[in-house]
Amino acid sequence: MERNEREEIFANVAELLALIVEENKIDIEDIGAVIFSSTPDINAAFPAAGARIMGWSEVPLFGTLEIDNPEGVARCIRVLILWNTEVPQKEIKHLYLKGASVLRQDLKN
């Protein structure tokens, strides 16, 4: 994420969630809850509010703050989706976009 701005936060959340749902063929009704974490340099909006704007009105959402670590990725939002599925763990596609790709260089997006 380039800037700590409300619209950019929402746009990045929408991009990430849409790709996760698309790549994994997730039915929103199968989502038990979603946890968002963001680095301390993101405070212009709650990332979970971006999911609400997308229409995720029935999905329980929770936000938390990452620790302020000098070795961390700047302006980073991460998401953990608690998904009711029978898809084997090794077949679930985990996505790391933009600067967050350094967190899992072993994965190909």
Short mmCIF file of C-alpha atoms in Angstrom, two decimals:
data_model
loop_
_atom_site.label_atom_id
_atom_site.label_comp_id
_atom_site.label_asym_id
_atom_site.label_seq_id
_atom_site.Cartn_x
_atom_site.Cartn_y
_atom_site.Cartn_z
CA MET A 1 0.00 0.00 0.00
CA GLU A 2 1.41 3.36 -0.99
CA ARG A 3 -0.50 5.71 1.30
CA ASN A 4 -2.36 5.64 4.59
CA GLU A 5 -5.60 6.96 3.11
CA ARG A 6 -9.14 5.72 3.67
CA GLU A 7 -9.97 5.05 0.01
CA GLU A 8 -6.65 3.30 -0.61
CA ILE A 9 -7.16 1.08 2.42
CA PHE A 10 -10.63 0.11 1.19
CA ALA A 11 -9.37 -0.47 -2.37
CA ASN A 12 -6.55 -2.72 -1.17
CA VAL A 13 -8.88 -4.71 1.09
CA ALA A 14 -11.34 -5.14 -1.78
CA GLU A 15 -8.57 -6.29 -4.13
CA LEU A 16 -7.19 -8.81 -1.63
CA LEU A 17 -10.56 -10.25 -0.61
CA ALA A 18 -11.82 -10.48 -4.19
CA LEU A 19 -8.69 -12.37 -5.28
CA ILE A 20 -8.79 -14.75 -2.32
CA VAL A 21 -12.47 -15.52 -2.97
CA GLU A 22 -11.89 -15.95 -6.71
CA GLU A 23 -8.74 -18.07 -6.48
CA ASN A 24 -10.23 -20.37 -3.85
CA LYS A 25 -13.80 -20.40 -5.17
CA ILE A 26 -15.12 -19.36 -1.76
CA ASP A 27 -18.84 -18.92 -1.22
CA ILE A 28 -19.20 -15.97 1.19
CA GLU A 29 -21.82 -17.94 3.13
CA ASP A 30 -19.11 -20.49 4.01
CA ILE A 31 -17.00 -17.89 5.82
CA GLY A 32 -17.21 -18.22 9.60
CA ALA A 33 -15.30 -15.01 10.35
CA VAL A 34 -12.48 -12.82 9.07
CA ILE A 35 -9.60 -11.37 11.07
CA PHE A 36 -7.73 -8.35 9.70
CA SER A 37 -4.40 -7.18 11.02
CA SER A 38 -2.67 -4.00 10.00
CA THR A 39 0.63 -2.37 10.78
CA PRO A 40 0.61 0.68 13.07
CA ASP A 41 1.21 3.02 10.12
CA ILE A 42 -2.31 2.26 8.84
CA ASN A 43 -4.85 4.23 10.84
CA ALA A 44 -6.91 6.24 8.35
CA ALA A 45 -9.64 3.55 8.34
CA PHE A 46 -10.41 0.13 9.74
CA PRO A 47 -9.58 -2.50 7.09
CA ALA A 48 -12.67 -4.48 8.09
CA ALA A 49 -14.80 -1.52 7.01
CA GLY A 50 -13.61 -2.23 3.47
CA ALA A 51 -15.23 -5.66 3.65
CA ARG A 52 -18.49 -4.10 4.84
CA ILE A 53 -18.44 -1.75 1.85
CA MET A 54 -18.10 -4.84 -0.37
CA GLY A 55 -21.33 -6.14 1.08
CA TRP A 56 -19.92 -8.58 3.62
CA SER A 57 -22.67 -7.64 6.07
CA GLU A 58 -23.30 -11.08 7.60
CA VAL A 59 -19.64 -12.08 8.05
CA PRO A 60 -18.22 -11.48 11.53
CA LEU A 61 -15.17 -9.22 11.17
CA PHE A 62 -12.39 -8.46 13.64
CA GLY A 63 -9.43 -6.11 13.41
CA THR A 64 -6.16 -6.16 15.28
CA LEU A 65 -2.88 -4.27 15.24
CA GLU A 66 0.47 -5.81 14.31
CA ILE A 67 3.42 -4.98 16.54
CA ASP A 68 5.59 -2.04 15.53
CA ASN A 69 8.67 -3.97 14.45
CA PRO A 70 11.48 -2.29 12.50
CA GLU A 71 11.87 -5.43 10.39
CA GLY A 72 8.17 -5.56 9.48
CA VAL A 73 6.55 -4.69 6.18
CA ALA A 74 5.35 -1.09 6.10
CA ARG A 75 1.68 -0.28 5.43
CA CYS A 76 0.61 -3.91 5.41
CA ILE A 77 -2.85 -5.40 5.84
CA ARG A 78 -3.17 -9.12 6.40
CA VAL A 79 -6.33 -11.19 6.46
CA LEU A 80 -7.16 -14.55 7.98
CA ILE A 81 -10.37 -16.08 6.69
CA LEU A 82 -11.97 -18.76 8.83
CA TRP A 83 -13.56 -20.76 6.03
CA ASN A 84 -15.82 -23.79 6.39
CA THR A 85 -14.43 -26.03 3.66
CA GLU A 86 -13.38 -29.54 2.83
CA VAL A 87 -10.62 -28.30 0.52
CA PRO A 88 -7.33 -29.85 1.67
CA GLN A 89 -4.97 -27.31 3.28
CA LYS A 90 -2.29 -27.86 0.62
CA GLU A 91 -4.80 -26.85 -2.09
CA ILE A 92 -5.79 -23.53 -0.51
CA LYS A 93 -4.22 -20.58 -2.34
CA HIS A 94 -2.63 -18.04 -0.02
CA LEU A 95 -2.11 -14.64 -1.61
CA TYR A 96 0.50 -12.03 -0.75
CA LEU A 97 0.14 -8.90 -2.85
CA LYS A 98 2.48 -5.99 -3.48
CA GLY A 99 5.09 -5.48 -0.74
CA ALA A 100 3.63 -8.27 1.39
CA SER A 101 5.06 -10.83 -1.04
CA VAL A 102 8.31 -10.71 0.96
CA LEU A 103 6.48 -12.45 3.82
CA ARG A 104 6.17 -15.66 1.80
CA GLN A 105 8.69 -15.68 -1.01
CA ASP A 106 8.21 -19.43 -1.35
CA LEU A 107 4.68 -18.91 -2.71
CA LYS A 108 3.94 -18.01 -6.29
CA ASN A 109 1.01 -15.62 -6.82
#
